[in-house]
XYZ file of C-alpha atoms in Angstrom:
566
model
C -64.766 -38.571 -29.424
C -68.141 -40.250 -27.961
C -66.032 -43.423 -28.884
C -63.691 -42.584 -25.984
C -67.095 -41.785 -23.216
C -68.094 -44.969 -24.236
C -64.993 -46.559 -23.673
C -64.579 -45.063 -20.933
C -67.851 -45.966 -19.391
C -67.665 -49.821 -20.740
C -64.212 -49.982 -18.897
C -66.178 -49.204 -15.834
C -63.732 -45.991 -15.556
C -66.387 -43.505 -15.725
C -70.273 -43.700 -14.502
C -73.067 -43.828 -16.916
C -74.728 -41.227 -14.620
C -72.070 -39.002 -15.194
C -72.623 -38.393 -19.234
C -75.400 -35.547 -18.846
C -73.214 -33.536 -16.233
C -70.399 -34.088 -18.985
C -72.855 -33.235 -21.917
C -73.357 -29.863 -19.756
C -69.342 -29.184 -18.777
C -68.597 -29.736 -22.446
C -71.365 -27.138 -23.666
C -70.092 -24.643 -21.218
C -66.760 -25.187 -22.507
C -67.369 -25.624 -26.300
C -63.471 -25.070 -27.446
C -61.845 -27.048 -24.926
C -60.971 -30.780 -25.813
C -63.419 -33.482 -24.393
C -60.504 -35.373 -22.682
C -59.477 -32.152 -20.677
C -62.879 -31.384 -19.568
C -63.293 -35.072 -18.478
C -60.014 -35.464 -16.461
C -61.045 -31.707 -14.933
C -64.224 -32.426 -13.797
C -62.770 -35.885 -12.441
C -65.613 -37.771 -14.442
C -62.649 -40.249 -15.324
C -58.696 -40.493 -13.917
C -56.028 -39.304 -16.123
C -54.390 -42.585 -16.073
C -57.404 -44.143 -17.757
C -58.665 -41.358 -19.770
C -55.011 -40.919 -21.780
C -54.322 -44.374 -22.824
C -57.403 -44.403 -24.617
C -57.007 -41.197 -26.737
C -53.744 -42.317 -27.507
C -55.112 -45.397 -29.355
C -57.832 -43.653 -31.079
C -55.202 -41.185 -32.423
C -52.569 -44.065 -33.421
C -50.303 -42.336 -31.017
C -47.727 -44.094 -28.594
C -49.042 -42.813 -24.684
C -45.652 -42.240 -22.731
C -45.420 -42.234 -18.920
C -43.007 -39.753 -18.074
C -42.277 -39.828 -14.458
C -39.558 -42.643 -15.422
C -38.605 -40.946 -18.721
C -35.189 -39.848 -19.398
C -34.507 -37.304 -21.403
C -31.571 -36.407 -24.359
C -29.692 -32.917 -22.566
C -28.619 -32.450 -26.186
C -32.377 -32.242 -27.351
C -33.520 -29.547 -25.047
C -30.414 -27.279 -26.296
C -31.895 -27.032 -29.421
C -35.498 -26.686 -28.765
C -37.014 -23.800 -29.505
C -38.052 -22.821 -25.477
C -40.960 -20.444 -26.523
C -42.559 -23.258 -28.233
C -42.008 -25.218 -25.476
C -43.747 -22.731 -23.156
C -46.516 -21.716 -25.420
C -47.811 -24.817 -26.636
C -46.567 -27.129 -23.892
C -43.753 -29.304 -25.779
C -41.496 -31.529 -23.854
C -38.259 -32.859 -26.022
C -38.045 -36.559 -25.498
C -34.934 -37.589 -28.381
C -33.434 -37.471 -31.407
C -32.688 -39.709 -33.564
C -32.164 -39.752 -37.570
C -33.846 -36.440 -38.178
C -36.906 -37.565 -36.035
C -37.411 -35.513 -33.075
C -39.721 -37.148 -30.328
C -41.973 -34.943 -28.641
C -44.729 -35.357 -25.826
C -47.805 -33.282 -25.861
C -50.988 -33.068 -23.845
C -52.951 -31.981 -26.627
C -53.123 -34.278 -29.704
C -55.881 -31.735 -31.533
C -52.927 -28.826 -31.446
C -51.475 -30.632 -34.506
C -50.259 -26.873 -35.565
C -47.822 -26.815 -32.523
C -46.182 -30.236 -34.325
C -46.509 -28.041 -37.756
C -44.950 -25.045 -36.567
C -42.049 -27.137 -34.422
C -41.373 -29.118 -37.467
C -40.298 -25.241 -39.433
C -38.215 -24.514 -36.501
C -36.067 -27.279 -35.941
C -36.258 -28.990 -39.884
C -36.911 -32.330 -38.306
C -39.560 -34.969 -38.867
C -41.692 -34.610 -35.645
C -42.842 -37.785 -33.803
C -45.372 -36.645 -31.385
C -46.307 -38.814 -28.541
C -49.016 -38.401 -25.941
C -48.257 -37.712 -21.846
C -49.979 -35.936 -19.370
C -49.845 -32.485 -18.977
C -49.032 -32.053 -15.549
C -46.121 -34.198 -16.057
C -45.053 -32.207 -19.174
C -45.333 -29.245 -17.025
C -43.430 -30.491 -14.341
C -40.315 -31.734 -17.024
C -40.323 -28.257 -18.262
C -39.861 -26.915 -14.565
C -37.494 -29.400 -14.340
C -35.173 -29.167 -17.277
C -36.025 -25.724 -18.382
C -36.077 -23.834 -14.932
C -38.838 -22.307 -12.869
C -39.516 -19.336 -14.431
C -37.976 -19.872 -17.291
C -41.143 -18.592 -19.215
C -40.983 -15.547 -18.172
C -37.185 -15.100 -18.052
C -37.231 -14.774 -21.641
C -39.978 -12.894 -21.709
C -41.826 -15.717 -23.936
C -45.609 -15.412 -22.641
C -47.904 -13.122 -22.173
C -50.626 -14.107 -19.468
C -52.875 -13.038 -16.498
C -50.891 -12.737 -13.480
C -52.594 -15.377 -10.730
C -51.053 -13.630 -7.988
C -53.625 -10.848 -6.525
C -51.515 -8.048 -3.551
C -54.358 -7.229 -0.836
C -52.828 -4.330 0.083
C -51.193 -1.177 -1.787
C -47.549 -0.853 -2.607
C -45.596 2.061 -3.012
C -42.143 2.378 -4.592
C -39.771 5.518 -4.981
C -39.016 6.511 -8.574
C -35.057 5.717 -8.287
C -33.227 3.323 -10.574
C -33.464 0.217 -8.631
C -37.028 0.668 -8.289
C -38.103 0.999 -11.518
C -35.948 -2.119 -12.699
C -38.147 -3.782 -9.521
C -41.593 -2.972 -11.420
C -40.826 -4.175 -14.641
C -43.757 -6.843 -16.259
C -41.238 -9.272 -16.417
C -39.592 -9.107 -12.847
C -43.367 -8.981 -11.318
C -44.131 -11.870 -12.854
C -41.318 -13.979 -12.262
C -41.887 -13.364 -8.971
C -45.543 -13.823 -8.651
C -44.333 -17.022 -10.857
C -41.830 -18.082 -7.846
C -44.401 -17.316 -5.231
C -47.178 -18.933 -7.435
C -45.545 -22.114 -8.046
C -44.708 -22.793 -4.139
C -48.435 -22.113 -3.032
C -49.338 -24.799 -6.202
C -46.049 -27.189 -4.081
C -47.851 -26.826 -0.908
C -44.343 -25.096 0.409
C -44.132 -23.712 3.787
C -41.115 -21.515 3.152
C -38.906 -20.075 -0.076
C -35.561 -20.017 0.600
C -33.600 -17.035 -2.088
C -29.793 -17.643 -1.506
C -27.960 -15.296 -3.499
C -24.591 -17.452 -4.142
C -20.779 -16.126 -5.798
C -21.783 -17.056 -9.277
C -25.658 -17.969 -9.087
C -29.121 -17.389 -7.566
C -30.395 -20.444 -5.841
C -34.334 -20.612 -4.805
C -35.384 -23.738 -2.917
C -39.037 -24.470 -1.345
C -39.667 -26.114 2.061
C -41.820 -28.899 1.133
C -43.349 -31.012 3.734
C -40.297 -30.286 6.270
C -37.536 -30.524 3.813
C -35.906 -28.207 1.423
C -35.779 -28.699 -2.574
C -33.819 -27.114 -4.652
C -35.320 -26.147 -7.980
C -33.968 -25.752 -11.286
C -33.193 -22.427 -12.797
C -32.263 -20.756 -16.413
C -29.220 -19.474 -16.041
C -30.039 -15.966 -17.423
C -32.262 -15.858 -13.847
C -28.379 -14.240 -12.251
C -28.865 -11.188 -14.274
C -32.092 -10.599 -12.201
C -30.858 -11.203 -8.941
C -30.895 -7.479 -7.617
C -34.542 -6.567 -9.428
C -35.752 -9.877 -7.623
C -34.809 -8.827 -3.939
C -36.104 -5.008 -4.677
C -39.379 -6.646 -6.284
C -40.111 -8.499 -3.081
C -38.955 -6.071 -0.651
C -41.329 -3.302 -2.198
C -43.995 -6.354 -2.095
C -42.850 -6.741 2.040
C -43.286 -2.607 2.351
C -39.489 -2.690 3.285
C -36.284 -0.416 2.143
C -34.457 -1.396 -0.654
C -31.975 1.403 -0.478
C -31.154 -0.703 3.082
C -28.464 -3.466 2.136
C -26.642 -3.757 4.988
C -29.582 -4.751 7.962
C -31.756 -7.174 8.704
C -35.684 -6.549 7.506
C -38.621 -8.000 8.292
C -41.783 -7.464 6.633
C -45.433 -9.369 5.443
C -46.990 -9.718 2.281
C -50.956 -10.466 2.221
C -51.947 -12.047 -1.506
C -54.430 -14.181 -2.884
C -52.923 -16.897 -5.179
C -55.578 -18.765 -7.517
C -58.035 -17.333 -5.091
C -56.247 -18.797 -2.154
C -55.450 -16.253 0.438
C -51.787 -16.055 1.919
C -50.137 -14.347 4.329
C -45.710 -14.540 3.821
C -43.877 -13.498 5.844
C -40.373 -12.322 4.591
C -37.482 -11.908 6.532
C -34.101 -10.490 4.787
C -30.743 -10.714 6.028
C -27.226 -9.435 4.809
C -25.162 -12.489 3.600
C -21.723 -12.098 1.847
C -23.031 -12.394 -1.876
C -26.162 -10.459 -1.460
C -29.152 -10.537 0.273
C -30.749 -13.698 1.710
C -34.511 -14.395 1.668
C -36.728 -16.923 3.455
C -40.552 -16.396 2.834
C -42.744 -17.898 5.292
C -46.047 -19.204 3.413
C -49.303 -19.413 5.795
C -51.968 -20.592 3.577
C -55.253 -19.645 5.677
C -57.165 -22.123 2.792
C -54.878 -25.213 4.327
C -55.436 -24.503 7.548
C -58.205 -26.226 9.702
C -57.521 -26.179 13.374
C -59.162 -30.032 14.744
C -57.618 -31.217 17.275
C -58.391 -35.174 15.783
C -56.672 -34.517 12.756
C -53.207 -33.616 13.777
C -52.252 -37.191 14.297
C -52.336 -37.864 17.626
C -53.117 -41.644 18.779
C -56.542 -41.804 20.643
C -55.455 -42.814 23.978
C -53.259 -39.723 23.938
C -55.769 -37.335 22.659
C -58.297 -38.708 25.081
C -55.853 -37.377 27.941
C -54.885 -34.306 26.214
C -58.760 -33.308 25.900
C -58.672 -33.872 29.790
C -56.204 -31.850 30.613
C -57.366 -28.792 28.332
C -60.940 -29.061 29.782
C -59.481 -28.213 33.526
C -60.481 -24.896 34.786
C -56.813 -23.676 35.364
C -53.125 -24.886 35.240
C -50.421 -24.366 32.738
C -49.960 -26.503 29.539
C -47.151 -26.854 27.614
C -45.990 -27.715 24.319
C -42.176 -28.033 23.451
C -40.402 -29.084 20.492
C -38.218 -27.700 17.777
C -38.987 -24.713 15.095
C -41.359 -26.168 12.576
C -42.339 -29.180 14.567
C -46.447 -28.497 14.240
C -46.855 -26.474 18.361
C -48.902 -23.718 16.677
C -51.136 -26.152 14.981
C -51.567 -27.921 17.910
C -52.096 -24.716 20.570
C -54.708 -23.386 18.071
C -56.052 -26.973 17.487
C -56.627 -27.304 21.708
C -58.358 -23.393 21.988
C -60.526 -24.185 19.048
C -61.694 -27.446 20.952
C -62.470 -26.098 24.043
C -63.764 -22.702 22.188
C -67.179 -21.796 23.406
C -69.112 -18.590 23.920
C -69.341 -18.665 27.489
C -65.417 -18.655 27.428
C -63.152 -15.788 27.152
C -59.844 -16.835 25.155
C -56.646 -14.101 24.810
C -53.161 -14.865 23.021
C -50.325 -12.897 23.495
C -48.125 -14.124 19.577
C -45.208 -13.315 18.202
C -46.043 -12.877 15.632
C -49.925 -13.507 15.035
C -49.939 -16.082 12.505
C -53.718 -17.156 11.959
C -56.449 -15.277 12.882
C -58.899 -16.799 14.849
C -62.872 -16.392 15.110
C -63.598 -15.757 18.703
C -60.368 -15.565 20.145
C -58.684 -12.113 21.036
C -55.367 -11.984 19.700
C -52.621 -9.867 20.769
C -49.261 -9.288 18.732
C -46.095 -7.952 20.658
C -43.950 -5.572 19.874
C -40.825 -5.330 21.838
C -39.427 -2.326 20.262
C -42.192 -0.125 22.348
C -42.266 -2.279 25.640
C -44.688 -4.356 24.502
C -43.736 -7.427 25.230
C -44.757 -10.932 26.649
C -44.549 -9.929 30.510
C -45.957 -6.476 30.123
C -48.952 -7.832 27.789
C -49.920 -10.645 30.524
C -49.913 -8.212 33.505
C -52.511 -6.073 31.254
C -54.670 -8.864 30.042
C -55.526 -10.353 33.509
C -57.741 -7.300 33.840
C -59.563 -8.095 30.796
C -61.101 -11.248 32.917
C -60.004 -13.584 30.771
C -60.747 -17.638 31.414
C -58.261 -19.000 28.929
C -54.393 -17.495 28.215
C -52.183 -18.576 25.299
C -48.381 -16.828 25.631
C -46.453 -17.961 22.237
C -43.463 -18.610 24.071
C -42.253 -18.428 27.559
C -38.276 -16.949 26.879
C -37.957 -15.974 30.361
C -38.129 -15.342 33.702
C -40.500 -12.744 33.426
C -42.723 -14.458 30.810
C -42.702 -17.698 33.059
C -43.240 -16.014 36.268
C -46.704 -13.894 34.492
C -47.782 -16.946 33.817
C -47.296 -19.080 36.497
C -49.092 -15.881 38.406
C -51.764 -16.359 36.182
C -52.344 -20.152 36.254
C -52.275 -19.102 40.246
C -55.214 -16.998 39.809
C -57.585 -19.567 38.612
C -56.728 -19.211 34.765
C -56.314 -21.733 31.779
C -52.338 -20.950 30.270
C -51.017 -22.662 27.693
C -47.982 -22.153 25.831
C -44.664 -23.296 24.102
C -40.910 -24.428 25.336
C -37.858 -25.169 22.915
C -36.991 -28.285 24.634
C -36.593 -32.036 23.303
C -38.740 -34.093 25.175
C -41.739 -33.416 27.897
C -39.225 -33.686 31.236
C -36.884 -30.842 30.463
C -39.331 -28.696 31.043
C -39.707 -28.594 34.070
C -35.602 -27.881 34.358
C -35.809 -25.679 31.591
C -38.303 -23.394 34.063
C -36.515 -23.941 37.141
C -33.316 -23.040 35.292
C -35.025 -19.434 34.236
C -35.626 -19.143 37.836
C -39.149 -19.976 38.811
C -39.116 -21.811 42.571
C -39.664 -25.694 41.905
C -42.869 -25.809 44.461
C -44.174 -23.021 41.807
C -43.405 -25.530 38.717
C -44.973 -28.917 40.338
C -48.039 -26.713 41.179
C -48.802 -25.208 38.172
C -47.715 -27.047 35.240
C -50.762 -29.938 34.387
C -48.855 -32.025 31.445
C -46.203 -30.954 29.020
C -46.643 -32.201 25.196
C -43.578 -32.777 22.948
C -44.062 -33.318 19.441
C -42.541 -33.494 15.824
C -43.628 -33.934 12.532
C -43.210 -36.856 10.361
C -43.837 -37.320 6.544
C -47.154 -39.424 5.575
C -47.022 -42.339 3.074
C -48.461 -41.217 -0.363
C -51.913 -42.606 -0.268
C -51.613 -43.109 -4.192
C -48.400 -45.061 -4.225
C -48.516 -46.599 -0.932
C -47.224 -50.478 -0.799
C -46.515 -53.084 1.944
C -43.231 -55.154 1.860
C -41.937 -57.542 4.253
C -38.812 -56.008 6.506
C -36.238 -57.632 7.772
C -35.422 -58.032 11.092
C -31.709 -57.189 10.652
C -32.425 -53.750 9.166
C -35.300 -52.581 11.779
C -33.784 -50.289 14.882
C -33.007 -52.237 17.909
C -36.238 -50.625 19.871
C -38.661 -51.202 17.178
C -41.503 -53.250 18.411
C -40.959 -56.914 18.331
C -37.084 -57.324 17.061
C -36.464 -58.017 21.006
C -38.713 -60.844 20.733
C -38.067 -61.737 16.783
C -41.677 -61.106 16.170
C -41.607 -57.980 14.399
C -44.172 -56.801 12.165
C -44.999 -59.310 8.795
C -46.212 -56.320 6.511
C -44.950 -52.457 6.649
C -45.678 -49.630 4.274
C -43.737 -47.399 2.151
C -44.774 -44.725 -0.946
C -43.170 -46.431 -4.152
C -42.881 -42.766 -5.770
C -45.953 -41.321 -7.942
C -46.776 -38.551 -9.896
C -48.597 -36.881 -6.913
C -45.991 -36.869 -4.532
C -43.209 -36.147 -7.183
C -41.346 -39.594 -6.449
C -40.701 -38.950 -3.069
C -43.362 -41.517 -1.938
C -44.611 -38.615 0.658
C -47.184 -36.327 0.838
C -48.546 -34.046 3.864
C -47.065 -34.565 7.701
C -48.581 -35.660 10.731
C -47.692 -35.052 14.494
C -45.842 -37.584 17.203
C -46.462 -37.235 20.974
C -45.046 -37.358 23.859
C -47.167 -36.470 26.649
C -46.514 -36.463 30.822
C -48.935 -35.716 33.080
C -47.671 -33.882 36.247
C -48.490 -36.477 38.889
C -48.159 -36.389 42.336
C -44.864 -38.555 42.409
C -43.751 -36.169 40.136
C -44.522 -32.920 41.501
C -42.774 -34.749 44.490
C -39.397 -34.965 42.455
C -39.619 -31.796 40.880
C -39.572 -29.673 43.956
C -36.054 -31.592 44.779
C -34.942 -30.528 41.698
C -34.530 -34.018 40.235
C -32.949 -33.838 36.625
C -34.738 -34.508 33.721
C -33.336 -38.837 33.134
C -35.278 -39.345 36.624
C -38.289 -37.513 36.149
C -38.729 -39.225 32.968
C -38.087 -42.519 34.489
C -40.987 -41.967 36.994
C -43.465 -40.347 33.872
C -42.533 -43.505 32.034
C -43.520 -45.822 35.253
C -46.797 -43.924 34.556
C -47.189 -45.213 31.119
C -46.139 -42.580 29.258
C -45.504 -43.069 25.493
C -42.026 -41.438 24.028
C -41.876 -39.667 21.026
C -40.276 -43.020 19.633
C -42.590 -45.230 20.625
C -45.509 -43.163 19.322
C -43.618 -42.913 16.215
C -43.502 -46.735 16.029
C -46.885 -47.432 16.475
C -47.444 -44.975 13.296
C -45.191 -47.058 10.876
C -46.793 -50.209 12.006
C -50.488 -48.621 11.371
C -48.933 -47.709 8.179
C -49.199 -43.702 8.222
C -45.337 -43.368 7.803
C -41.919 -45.000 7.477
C -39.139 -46.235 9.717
C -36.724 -43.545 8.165
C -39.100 -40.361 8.772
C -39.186 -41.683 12.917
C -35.830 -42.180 13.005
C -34.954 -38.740 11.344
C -37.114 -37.026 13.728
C -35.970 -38.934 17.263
C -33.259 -40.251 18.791
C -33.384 -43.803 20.667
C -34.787 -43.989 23.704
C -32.405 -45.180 26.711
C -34.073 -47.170 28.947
């Protein structure tokens, strides 16, 4: 094996300096193969390290995010082999079986697969992440554990206690194997980066997709997973501290765990469908969270006014957009900038999703009066200079705050509307005078998320004028863009040629022209007429200039916005 370090390093594909560190990794880690402990430690890429082993064994290297593979073959593989030793059926073919495997020292796995199936085993070597991932794939998440096949630490750590009665339903709940599937379920969509896990109990089957970088994906399950159905929903609503004798409500509840010593918070909520029980899990992954407000994507001319407007000494801000369209991130991201110790900061959330150094953070609880409007006329007499209200619903939220911007305070806060002019309507529809609106409100942000290009797979091409939008930048003129980007599909982003989001903007500055046509009451089309006179950038156009820097696609914009008429 010092024939493949020297390889390696003769290749250029690893650094001379880096053989003592490796000398040291590998004595740490005497029974672990020298490739894996390279590829680990990143002293060499997979892609380089693999190909090389390969030939020293006299084995054929196989890249398997374009292999296809035989239905018939899985059938009859054995699937705890396939687990255990990490196997993934390729073909069959005249009493040869082709098999890929991460490991070429494990030559008993071949041995042992060889007694099971009484075939002639032709091992080739793939990565194991990608052999993973076709097991997922083909064999089902879970699958492991559905047939109770291995035996292994759970990953998935509970912060806080759970208690469970001792009735039927509960027991059946607590079993080793329904625990770990489900620490297996949650465990693999921390490892996906998922936001949210979607459990849909269906007529015939259980169907559990992840939220992955704003859109669902549905993963593959063993069948046998039905039979578990009920023990799954008691499992996780004894995880959520909620009642599982209670099938017919809605419950909400939170789990706190630490997966591969990352910690998350998920919050469940369960509703009452007409199969069963419906889950969506909310992942917030504290780890994957950093609050800047220069890295949520926003160009620098527009973060240059943002920081601005967030440095004034009172005034409301607002951010609007859909669910899931990155306002949190970017609230947070704008107290965190302007975060200081001379500066008293106070959120009223619903509900608290990160926690926050320095900032005093108030949950509501509308059940008991507490809500929005009752928590803001409280909090003014705790002096503070800065107020974040999660959303302003109504009147009575609205008017609090408007009072409070009024007072010589800092608000910010969120709208559901589509772009930066309706809300001003949206307000004067709830009932707040217009003079009050125009005086208050500094700037309104509206933003989505959009899907990054892969960094790993990312290629130009030349477009063609006849299949870019009508509004892209220079079809009007015929001089659009010579070179755009797109992902080609990669191991790392799974062949979606994605990975991670970033934010679009839309941001209006109250003027004086404006606060002019906003106390007429002036719909929404003329106000933004008059913001765009003022050189505001649409949600489109900010979108645009994105795909042409080469951060995301022409499809992602155009999923995200509609056309701008003008």
């Amino acid at each position: 094996m010092k024939n493949l370090v020297r390889t390696l390093v003769q290749k250029g594909a690893m650094k001379e300096t880096d053989v003592p560190r490796l000398q040291e990794a590998v004595a740490q880690s005497p029974n672990k193969p020298l490739h894996a402990i390279i590829i680990e430690n990143n002293f060499a890429k997979e892609d380089d390290v693999l190909p090389l082993l390969a030939e020293q064994f006299g084995m054929e290297y196989v890249d398997l995010t374009t292999a296809q593979v035989d239905p018939e073959t899985i059938r009859l593989m054995p699937m705890k082999l396939v687990h255990r030793r990490n196997l993934m059926p390729l073909s069959r073919a005249n009493g040869s079986l082709v098999v890929a495997t991460g490991n070429p020292f494990d030559v008993n796995a071949i041995d042992e697969l060889q007694t099971l199936t009484g075939l002639h085993v032709h091992p080739v070597l793939a990565s194991p992440r990608e052999i993973t991932r076709l097991i997922k794939a083909h064999f089902g998440v879970g699958g492991e554990t559905v047939t109770a096949m291995v035996q292994e630490r759970d990953a998935v750590e509970l912060l806080e206690e759970i208690e469970a009665d001792d009735s039927e339903i509960a027991k059946q709940a607590q079993e080793a194997s329904v625990v770990k599937l489900v620490n297996e379920i949650l465990m693999e969509a921390a490892n996906e980066r998922a936001s949210d896990i979607h459990v849909e109990p269906e007529e015939n089957a259980l169907r559990i997709r992840y939220r992955i970088d704003g859109l669902l994906q549905t993963q593959n399950l063993p069948p046998e997973i039905n039979r578990f159905q009920a023990a799954i929903i008691s499992r996780i609503k004894i995880m959520a501290r909620l009642n599982i004798a209670e099938k017919r409500l809605p419950q909400d509840g939170r789990i706190k765990m630490r997966v591969n010593n990352r910690e998350i918070d998920v919050r469940v909520s369960i509703i009452p469908m007409i199969h069963g029980e419906g889950i969506v899990m909310r992942l917030l992954d504290k780890s994957r969270m950093v609050f800047n407000l220069k890295n949520v994507g926003m160009l620098p001319e527009t973060y240059g006014i943002f920081k601005k407007m967030i440095d004034r000494p009172h005034g409301i801000i607002l951010v609007t957009g859909p669910t899931g369209s990155g306002k949190s991130t970017t609230l947070y991201s704008a107290l965190n900038e302007i975060k200081e110790d001379t500066t008293k900061i106070i959120t009223v959330e619903d509900p608290v999703e990160y926690q926050q150094e320095s900032i005093s953070q108030i949950q509501i609880h509308p059940k008991i009066g507490l809500t929005f409007a009752a928590c803001l006329r409280s909090i003014l007499r705790h002096d503070p200079d800065v107020i974040l209200i999660g959303e302003m619903r109504d009147f009575e939220t609205a008017e609090a705050g408007i009072q409070a911007s009024l007072t010589g305070h800092l608000v910010f806060s969120t709208l559901h509307t589509n772009d930066t002019p309706s809300a001003f309507t949206r307000l004067i529809d709830m009932g707040v005078e217009p003079f009050l609106v125009s005086s208050t409100v500094e700037g309104v942000m509206a933003q989505r998320l959009v899907r990054t290009i892969c960094a790993e797979c990312k290629e130009g091409y030349e477009p063609h004028i006849g299949e870019l939008p009508a509004d892209f930048p220079g079809v009007s003129t015929q001089t659009p863009p010579k070179v755009l980007y797109r992902g080609k599909g990669c191991r790392t982003c799974h062949q979606t040629g994605f990975r991670g989001r970033t934010g679009i903007y839309e941001l209006l500055v109250n003027t004086d022209a404006m606060k002019d046509l906003i106390v007429q009451r002036t719909n929404a089309n003329v106000l933004r007429t008059e913001a765009l006179k003022n050189g505001m950038i649409t949600l489109r156009q900010d979108g645009w200039k994105k795909v042409t820097m080469g951060v995301t696609t022409i499809d992602e914009v155009a999923r995200v916005t509609a056309a701008d008429l003008f």
